[in-house]
CSV table of C-alpha atoms in Angstrom, one decimal:
chain,number,residue,atom,x,y,z
A,1,MET,CA,66.5,19.7,36.4
A,2,LYS,CA,65.5,22.6,38.4
A,3,ARG,CA,68.0,25.3,39.5
A,4,THR,CA,68.8,25.1,43.2
A,5,TYR,CA,70.8,27.5,45.4
A,6,GLN,CA,73.3,26.7,48.1
A,7,VAL,CA,72.9,29.2,51.0
A,8,ALA,CA,75.5,29.8,53.6
A,9,ILE,CA,74.5,31.5,56.9
A,10,LEU,CA,77.4,33.1,58.8
A,11,LEU,CA,77.4,32.6,62.6
A,12,PHE,CA,79.5,34.2,65.3
A,13,ASP,CA,79.3,34.8,69.0
A,14,TYR,CA,76.5,37.3,70.1
A,15,VAL,CA,74.7,36.9,66.7
A,16,ASP,CA,71.1,37.7,67.1
A,17,ALA,CA,69.0,34.5,67.1
A,18,LEU,CA,66.1,35.7,65.0
A,19,ASP,CA,68.4,37.6,62.6
A,20,PHE,CA,69.6,34.2,61.3
A,21,ALA,CA,66.7,31.9,62.3
A,22,GLY,CA,64.1,34.0,60.3
A,23,PRO,CA,66.0,33.8,57.0
A,24,TYR,CA,66.9,30.1,57.8
A,25,GLU,CA,63.3,29.3,58.1
A,26,VAL,CA,62.2,31.2,55.0
A,27,PHE,CA,64.8,29.5,52.9
A,28,THR,CA,64.4,26.0,54.3
A,29,MET,CA,60.6,26.0,54.2
A,30,SER,CA,60.4,27.2,50.6
A,31,VAL,CA,59.4,24.3,48.2
A,32,PHE,CA,58.8,24.0,44.5
A,33,SER,CA,55.2,22.9,44.4
A,34,GLU,CA,52.0,22.5,46.5
A,35,GLY,CA,52.6,18.8,46.5
A,36,ASP,CA,56.0,19.3,48.2
A,37,VAL,CA,54.3,21.1,51.2
A,38,ARG,CA,52.9,17.8,52.4
A,39,LYS,CA,56.2,16.0,51.7
A,40,LEU,CA,58.0,18.7,53.8
A,41,PHE,CA,55.8,18.2,56.8
A,42,MET,CA,56.0,14.4,56.3
A,43,ASN,CA,59.8,14.5,56.3
A,44,GLN,CA,59.7,13.0,52.8
A,45,LEU,CA,61.3,15.8,50.8
A,46,ALA,CA,64.9,15.2,50.0
A,47,LEU,CA,67.3,18.1,50.4
A,48,LYS,CA,68.2,17.9,46.7
A,49,ASP,CA,64.6,18.5,45.8
A,50,LYS,CA,64.4,21.8,47.6
A,51,PRO,CA,65.1,25.2,46.0
A,52,PHE,CA,67.5,26.3,48.8
A,53,GLN,CA,70.0,24.1,50.5
A,54,VAL,CA,71.0,25.9,53.6
A,55,PHE,CA,74.0,25.4,56.0
A,56,THR,CA,75.6,27.4,58.7
A,57,VAL,CA,79.3,28.4,58.9
A,58,SER,CA,81.5,30.2,61.4
A,59,LYS,CA,85.2,31.1,61.3
A,60,GLU,CA,86.4,28.1,63.3
A,61,GLY,CA,83.3,25.8,63.1
A,62,GLU,CA,83.1,25.6,66.8
A,63,SER,CA,79.8,26.1,68.7
A,64,ILE,CA,78.8,29.7,69.1
A,65,THR,CA,76.7,31.5,71.7
A,66,ALA,CA,74.1,33.8,70.3
A,67,HIS,CA,72.9,37.0,72.0
A,68,ASN,CA,70.9,36.1,75.1
A,69,GLY,CA,72.6,32.7,75.3
A,70,LEU,CA,71.3,30.3,72.6
A,71,LYS,CA,74.1,27.9,71.7
A,72,VAL,CA,74.4,26.7,68.1
A,73,ILE,CA,76.8,24.3,66.4
A,74,PRO,CA,77.7,25.5,62.8
A,75,ASP,CA,77.8,23.0,60.0
A,76,TYR,CA,81.2,24.2,58.7
A,77,SER,CA,84.2,26.4,59.3
A,78,PHE,CA,85.7,28.8,56.7
A,79,LYS,CA,88.2,26.0,55.9
A,80,ASN,CA,85.8,23.2,55.0
A,81,CYS,CA,82.8,25.2,53.9
A,82,PRO,CA,81.4,24.1,50.5
A,83,ALA,CA,80.8,26.5,47.6
A,84,PHE,CA,77.6,28.6,47.9
A,85,ASP,CA,75.5,31.0,45.8
A,86,VAL,CA,74.0,33.1,48.6
A,87,LEU,CA,75.6,34.4,51.8
A,88,LEU,CA,73.4,35.5,54.6
A,89,VAL,CA,75.1,37.8,57.1
A,90,PRO,CA,73.1,38.4,60.3
A,91,GLY,CA,73.8,41.1,62.9
A,92,GLY,CA,73.7,41.5,66.7
A,93,PRO,CA,74.3,43.9,69.6
A,94,ILE,CA,77.4,45.9,70.1
A,95,LYS,CA,79.5,43.0,71.2
A,96,ALA,CA,78.8,41.1,68.0
A,97,MET,CA,79.5,44.3,66.0
A,98,LYS,CA,82.8,45.0,67.7
A,99,ASN,CA,84.0,41.4,67.6
A,100,VAL,CA,83.2,40.9,63.9
A,101,MET,CA,84.3,44.4,62.7
A,102,GLU,CA,87.7,43.9,64.3
A,103,ASP,CA,88.1,40.4,63.0
A,104,GLN,CA,90.0,40.7,59.7
A,105,GLN,CA,89.5,37.0,58.9
A,106,ILE,CA,85.7,37.3,59.0
A,107,ILE,CA,85.6,40.6,57.2
A,108,GLY,CA,88.1,39.4,54.6
A,109,TRP,CA,86.0,36.2,54.1
A,110,ILE,CA,82.8,38.2,53.6
A,111,GLY,CA,84.6,40.4,51.0
A,112,ALA,CA,86.1,37.4,49.2
A,113,GLN,CA,82.8,36.0,47.9
A,114,PRO,CA,82.5,37.9,44.6
A,115,HIS,CA,80.3,35.3,43.0
A,116,ALA,CA,77.7,35.1,45.8
A,117,LEU,CA,74.6,37.1,46.3
A,118,ILE,CA,75.3,38.7,49.7
A,119,ALA,CA,72.4,39.7,52.0
A,120,SER,CA,72.6,41.2,55.5
A,121,VAL,CA,70.1,41.5,58.3
A,122,CYS,CA,70.0,44.2,61.0
A,123,THR,CA,73.6,45.3,62.0
A,124,GLY,CA,75.0,42.7,59.6
A,125,SER,CA,75.2,45.5,57.1
A,126,PHE,CA,78.1,47.0,59.2
A,127,PHE,CA,80.1,43.9,58.2
A,128,LEU,CA,79.3,44.4,54.5
A,129,GLY,CA,80.2,48.0,54.9
A,130,LYS,CA,83.5,47.1,56.5
A,131,ALA,CA,84.2,44.7,53.7
A,132,GLY,CA,83.8,47.5,51.2
A,133,LEU,CA,80.7,45.9,49.6
A,134,LEU,CA,78.4,48.9,50.1
A,135,ASP,CA,80.6,51.8,48.8
A,136,GLY,CA,78.5,54.0,46.6
A,137,LYS,CA,75.4,51.8,47.2
A,138,ASP,CA,72.1,52.3,48.9
A,139,ALA,CA,71.9,50.4,52.2
A,140,THR,CA,70.0,50.1,55.5
A,141,THR,CA,70.4,48.6,58.9
A,142,ASN,CA,68.6,48.3,62.3
A,143,GLN,CA,66.7,51.6,62.9
A,144,SER,CA,68.5,52.3,66.1
A,145,ALA,CA,71.9,52.0,64.4
A,146,LEU,CA,71.1,54.1,61.3
A,147,SER,CA,73.0,57.2,62.4
A,148,LEU,CA,76.0,55.2,63.5
A,149,PHE,CA,75.9,53.4,60.2
A,150,GLY,CA,76.1,56.8,58.3
A,151,ARG,CA,78.9,58.1,60.5
A,152,THR,CA,80.9,54.8,60.1
A,153,PHE,CA,80.6,54.5,56.3
A,154,GLU,CA,80.7,57.8,54.6
A,155,LYS,CA,80.7,56.3,51.1
A,156,VAL,CA,77.4,54.4,51.8
A,157,ASN,CA,74.0,56.0,50.9
A,158,VAL,CA,72.1,55.3,54.0
A,159,VAL,CA,68.4,54.9,53.4
A,160,THR,CA,65.8,55.1,56.2
A,161,GLY,CA,62.2,53.8,56.4
A,162,ARG,CA,62.7,50.7,54.2
A,163,ARG,CA,62.6,47.1,55.4
A,164,TYR,CA,65.2,46.0,52.8
A,165,ILE,CA,67.2,47.4,49.9
A,166,ASP,CA,68.1,45.2,47.0
A,167,THR,CA,71.0,46.5,44.9
A,168,GLY,CA,71.4,43.3,42.9
A,169,SER,CA,74.4,41.5,44.2
A,170,VAL,CA,74.1,43.0,47.6
A,171,VAL,CA,71.0,43.3,49.7
A,172,THR,CA,70.7,44.8,53.2
A,173,SER,CA,67.7,44.8,55.6
A,174,ALA,CA,66.5,46.7,58.7
A,175,GLY,CA,66.3,45.2,62.2
A,176,ILE,CA,65.6,41.6,63.1
A,177,THR,CA,62.3,40.6,61.6
A,178,ALA,CA,63.0,42.6,58.5
A,179,GLY,CA,65.3,39.7,57.6
A,180,ILE,CA,62.2,37.6,57.1
A,181,SER,CA,60.7,40.2,54.7
A,182,MET,CA,64.0,40.5,52.8
A,183,THR,CA,64.4,36.7,52.4
A,184,LEU,CA,60.9,36.4,51.1
A,185,SER,CA,61.8,39.1,48.5
A,186,LEU,CA,64.8,37.0,47.5
A,187,VAL,CA,62.6,33.9,47.2
A,188,GLU,CA,60.3,35.9,44.8
A,189,ARG,CA,63.3,37.4,42.9
A,190,LEU,CA,64.9,33.9,42.3
A,191,TYR,CA,61.7,31.8,41.9
A,192,GLY,CA,58.7,34.1,41.5
A,193,LYS,CA,55.7,35.2,43.5
A,194,GLU,CA,54.0,31.8,43.6
A,195,MET,CA,56.8,30.3,45.7
A,196,ARG,CA,56.9,33.4,47.9
A,197,ASP,CA,53.1,33.1,48.6
A,198,ARG,CA,53.4,29.4,49.4
A,199,THR,CA,56.2,30.1,51.9
A,200,ILE,CA,54.1,32.8,53.6
A,201,GLN,CA,51.3,30.3,53.9
A,202,ILE,CA,53.6,27.5,55.3
A,203,LEU,CA,55.0,29.9,57.9
A,204,GLU,CA,51.4,31.2,58.6
A,205,LEU,CA,52.8,34.7,58.4
A,206,GLU,CA,50.2,37.4,59.0
B,1,MET,CA,61.9,44.5,93.1
B,2,LYS,CA,60.2,43.8,89.9
B,3,ARG,CA,58.6,40.4,89.2
B,4,THR,CA,60.6,38.3,86.7
B,5,TYR,CA,59.7,35.0,85.0
B,6,GLN,CA,61.9,32.0,84.3
B,7,VAL,CA,61.1,30.6,80.9
B,8,ALA,CA,62.0,27.1,79.8
B,9,ILE,CA,62.0,26.2,76.1
B,10,LEU,CA,61.7,22.5,75.3
B,11,LEU,CA,64.0,21.2,72.5
B,12,PHE,CA,64.0,17.9,70.7
B,13,ASP,CA,65.2,16.4,67.4
B,14,TYR,CA,63.4,17.8,64.3
B,15,VAL,CA,61.9,20.7,66.3
B,16,ASP,CA,61.1,23.5,63.9
B,17,ALA,CA,63.7,26.3,64.2
B,18,LEU,CA,61.3,29.3,64.1
B,19,ASP,CA,58.8,27.6,66.4
B,20,PHE,CA,61.3,28.1,69.2
B,21,ALA,CA,63.5,30.9,67.9
B,22,GLY,CA,60.5,33.3,67.5
B,23,PRO,CA,59.3,33.0,71.1
B,24,TYR,CA,62.9,32.9,72.3
B,25,GLU,CA,63.5,36.3,70.6
B,26,VAL,CA,60.2,37.9,71.9
B,27,PHE,CA,61.0,36.8,75.5
B,28,THR,CA,64.7,37.7,75.5
B,29,MET,CA,64.3,41.1,73.7
B,30,SER,CA,61.5,42.3,76.0
B,31,VAL,CA,62.8,44.9,78.5
B,32,PHE,CA,61.3,46.9,81.4
B,33,SER,CA,61.9,50.4,80.1
B,34,GLU,CA,62.9,52.6,77.1
B,35,GLY,CA,66.2,53.1,78.9
B,36,ASP,CA,66.8,49.4,78.9
B,37,VAL,CA,66.6,49.2,75.1
B,38,ARG,CA,69.9,50.9,74.7
B,39,LYS,CA,71.4,48.8,77.4
B,40,LEU,CA,70.2,45.7,75.6
B,41,PHE,CA,71.9,46.6,72.4
B,42,MET,CA,75.0,47.7,74.3
B,43,ASN,CA,75.2,44.3,76.1
B,44,GLN,CA,74.9,46.3,79.4
B,45,LEU,CA,71.6,44.8,80.6
B,46,ALA,CA,72.2,42.1,83.2
B,47,LEU,CA,70.0,39.0,82.9
B,48,LYS,CA,68.5,39.6,86.4
B,49,ASP,CA,67.3,43.0,85.2
B,50,LYS,CA,65.2,41.5,82.4
B,51,PRO,CA,61.5,40.5,82.6
B,52,PHE,CA,62.1,37.0,81.2
B,53,GLN,CA,65.1,34.8,81.9
B,54,VAL,CA,65.1,32.2,79.2
B,55,PHE,CA,66.8,28.8,78.9
B,56,THR,CA,66.5,25.8,76.7
B,57,VAL,CA,66.1,22.2,77.9
B,58,SER,CA,65.9,18.8,76.3
B,59,LYS,CA,65.5,15.3,77.8
B,60,GLU,CA,69.1,14.4,77.9
B,61,GLY,CA,70.7,17.8,77.5
B,62,GLU,CA,72.6,16.6,74.4
B,63,SER,CA,72.8,18.7,71.2
B,64,ILE,CA,69.7,18.4,69.1
B,65,THR,CA,69.2,18.7,65.3
B,66,ALA,CA,66.3,20.8,64.3
B,67,HIS,CA,64.1,20.3,61.2
B,68,ASN,CA,66.3,21.1,58.1
B,69,GLY,CA,69.5,20.6,60.1
B,70,LEU,CA,70.2,23.4,62.5
B,71,LYS,CA,72.1,22.1,65.5
B,72,VAL,CA,71.5,23.5,68.9
B,73,ILE,CA,73.0,22.8,72.4
B,74,PRO,CA,70.3,22.9,75.1
B,75,ASP,CA,71.3,24.6,78.4
B,76,TYR,CA,69.8,21.9,80.6
B,77,SER,CA,68.5,18.3,80.7
B,78,PHE,CA,65.3,17.3,82.5
B,79,LYS,CA,67.6,16.2,85.4
B,80,ASN,CA,69.4,19.5,86.0
B,81,CYS,CA,66.8,21.9,84.7
B,82,PRO,CA,66.1,24.8,87.2
B,83,ALA,CA,62.5,25.7,88.2
B,84,PHE,CA,60.6,27.8,85.8
B,85,ASP,CA,57.3,29.7,85.5
B,86,VAL,CA,56.6,29.4,81.8
B,87,LEU,CA,57.2,26.3,79.6
B,88,LEU,CA,57.3,26.9,75.8
B,89,VAL,CA,56.6,23.8,73.8
B,90,PRO,CA,57.5,24.1,70.0
B,91,GLY,CA,56.4,21.7,67.3
B,92,GLY,CA,57.8,20.3,64.1
B,93,PRO,CA,57.1,18.0,61.2
B,94,ILE,CA,55.8,14.4,61.4
B,95,LYS,CA,59.2,13.0,62.7
B,96,ALA,CA,59.2,15.4,65.6
B,97,MET,CA,55.5,14.7,66.3
B,98,LYS,CA,56.0,10.9,66.3
B,99,ASN,CA,59.2,10.9,68.3
B,100,VAL,CA,57.9,13.1,71.1
B,101,MET,CA,54.3,11.6,71.2
B,102,GLU,CA,55.8,8.2,71.7
B,103,ASP,CA,58.3,9.3,74.3
B,104,GLN,CA,56.6,8.8,77.7
B,105,GLN,CA,59.5,10.6,79.4
B,106,ILE,CA,59.0,13.8,77.5
B,107,ILE,CA,55.1,13.7,77.5
B,108,GLY,CA,55.2,12.9,81.3
B,109,TRP,CA,57.6,15.8,81.9
B,110,ILE,CA,55.4,18.2,80.1
B,111,GLY,CA,52.4,17.0,82.1
B,112,ALA,CA,54.2,17.2,85.4
B,113,GLN,CA,54.5,21.0,85.4
B,114,PRO,CA,51.3,22.0,87.2
B,115,HIS,CA,52.6,25.3,88.4
B,116,ALA,CA,53.9,26.5,85.0
B,117,LEU,CA,52.1,28.5,82.4
B,118,ILE,CA,52.4,26.1,79.4
B,119,ALA,CA,52.4,27.5,75.8
B,120,SER,CA,52.7,25.6,72.6
B,121,VAL,CA,53.6,26.6,69.0
B,122,CYS,CA,52.4,24.8,65.9
B,123,THR,CA,52.2,21.0,66.3
B,124,GLY,CA,53.5,21.4,69.9
B,125,SER,CA,49.8,21.4,70.9
B,126,PHE,CA,49.8,17.6,70.1
B,127,PHE,CA,52.2,17.1,72.9
B,128,LEU,CA,50.1,19.1,75.3
B,129,GLY,CA,47.1,17.1,74.1
B,130,LYS,CA,48.9,13.8,74.7
B,131,ALA,CA,49.9,15.0,78.2
B,132,GLY,CA,46.1,15.5,78.9
B,133,LEU,CA,46.5,19.3,79.3
B,134,LEU,CA,43.9,20.2,76.7
B,135,ASP,CA,40.9,17.9,77.7
B,136,GLY,CA,37.7,20.0,77.6
B,137,LYS,CA,39.7,23.1,76.5
B,138,ASP,CA,39.7,25.2,73.4
B,139,ALA,CA,43.0,24.7,71.4
B,140,THR,CA,44.5,25.2,68.0
B,141,THR,CA,47.6,24.0,66.0
B,142,ASN,CA,49.3,24.3,62.6
B,143,GLN,CA,46.5,24.9,60.0
B,144,SER,CA,47.6,21.8,58.0
B,145,ALA,CA,47.3,19.6,61.1
B,146,LEU,CA,43.9,20.8,62.4
B,147,SER,CA,41.9,17.8,61.2
B,148,LEU,CA,44.4,15.3,62.5
B,149,PHE,CA,44.4,17.2,65.8
B,150,GLY,CA,40.7,16.8,66.1
B,151,ARG,CA,40.8,13.1,65.2
B,152,THR,CA,43.6,12.5,67.7
B,153,PHE,CA,42.1,14.3,70.7
B,154,GLU,CA,38.4,13.9,70.8
B,155,LYS,CA,38.1,15.7,74.2
B,156,VAL,CA,39.7,18.9,72.8
B,157,ASN,CA,37.6,21.7,71.4
B,158,VAL,CA,39.6,22.4,68.2
B,159,VAL,CA,39.3,26.0,67.1
B,160,THR,CA,40.2,27.2,63.6
B,161,GLY,CA,41.0,30.6,62.2
B,162,ARG,CA,42.8,31.9,65.4
B,163,ARG,CA,46.5,32.6,65.8
B,164,TYR,CA,46.5,31.6,69.4
B,165,ILE,CA,44.1,30.6,72.2
B,166,ASP,CA,44.7,31.6,75.8
B,167,THR,CA,42.8,29.5,78.3
B,168,GLY,CA,44.7,30.8,81.3
B,169,SER,CA,47.2,28.2,82.4
B,170,VAL,CA,47.5,26.6,78.9
B,171,VAL,CA,48.0,28.6,75.6
B,172,THR,CA,48.2,27.1,72.1
B,173,SER,CA,49.0,28.7,68.9
B,174,ALA,CA,48.8,28.1,65.1
B,175,GLY,CA,51.7,27.4,62.8
B,176,ILE,CA,55.2,28.7,63.0
B,177,THR,CA,55.1,32.5,63.1
B,178,ALA,CA,51.9,32.4,65.1
B,179,GLY,CA,54.3,31.6,68.0
B,180,ILE,CA,55.6,35.2,67.8
B,181,SER,CA,52.1,36.6,68.0
B,182,MET,CA,51.3,34.3,71.0
B,183,THR,CA,54.4,35.2,72.8
B,184,LEU,CA,53.7,38.9,72.3
B,185,SER,CA,50.3,38.3,73.8
B,186,LEU,CA,51.9,36.7,76.9
B,187,VAL,CA,54.2,39.7,77.3
B,188,GLU,CA,51.1,41.9,77.3
B,189,ARG,CA,49.2,39.6,79.7
B,190,LEU,CA,52.1,39.5,82.2
B,191,TYR,CA,53.5,43.0,81.9
B,192,GLY,CA,51.1,45.1,79.9
B,193,LYS,CA,50.7,46.8,76.5
B,194,GLU,CA,53.6,49.2,76.8
B,195,MET,CA,56.2,46.3,77.1
B,196,ARG,CA,54.5,44.5,74.2
B,197,ASP,CA,54.7,47.6,72.0
B,198,ARG,CA,58.3,48.2,72.9
B,199,THR,CA,59.2,44.6,72.0
B,200,ILE,CA,57.4,45.0,68.6
B,201,GLN,CA,59.5,48.1,67.9
B,202,ILE,CA,62.8,46.4,69.0
B,203,LEU,CA,62.0,43.4,66.7
B,204,GLU,CA,61.0,45.9,63.9
B,205,LEU,CA,57.9,43.8,63.4
B,206,GLU,CA,55.6,45.0,60.7
């Protein structure tokens, strides 16, 4: 049987919509073979036959309101969330950053996933930093938040001009659409270039 | 006072997440000036001071489940939906296509917006075709659905190899991420290249 990965996407109020929807799409539209592409579009591909099984999770499991108003209902709360292999942490504007940084439950939860590959998009890297996951590591964030990132986390090696930085168990990416680039790189790392190229074609990425 | 646009995004079960989240992000992250970029990230930009005021709408206004499981709560139903200038019609896999094509209420509603600029993403162009909005016009869709598109709508001039086709009041785009390219072109058409370039920078699009 082929190896599959459980992917949890963290949601919270003011999260940026594309920060999570981009990686969501890359993970959920990746398939094992060319034959599976047709099955995917025909709604004939069972979840268990897909490389990534993706769900959303928030602290309480209640509906959240993203930046600019989009309302999303998470699949799980921290309490009933199943085990996962990958945790995707999106970011958002200052209200998202303040709320999450000051929420010890969320930061503690992110930091308490030692077995997961943890990947952030945009200002989501601030939450990884706050959880102590980036100390002594290279990391990046939204280009407009880079200097604040450096001032906030003195133990982090802030890297500029890169769309994403993969340190192994922790991966950070730059602003918004860089999350798509990063997730594609994870598809390649976990399954190889062929799956990555197929996903790019399915998404009709330029 | 600056001209602003009301944008409605149609949602339905099995809609593709990035089909609507891509355009949602482009519209909602577009701002009038460089000074507004900081305000946007600081959550200090009032909705009325943004070029596009975006909301989601579904037939009944009840929560919908997108392709691959993401659950979204629309802002409005057809009954209580406010007036709008732009209608964004996303697509989805075969289940989305069948459900919507066979739903006379949804197709009728799409066709009954003569004053709106109507734009589709991916297989959303099938719904515009069904509503009779593409007869005698150039149009495109997801690359894997192009031949079905031509067989289904004999009066439509199906165009291949283009990311989007702007015929004035009706605009169609190719698969999934082509919706981002199309929406950026609408930003440029309605407000000019400077706003488009600023949005690309905010989204950190490659």
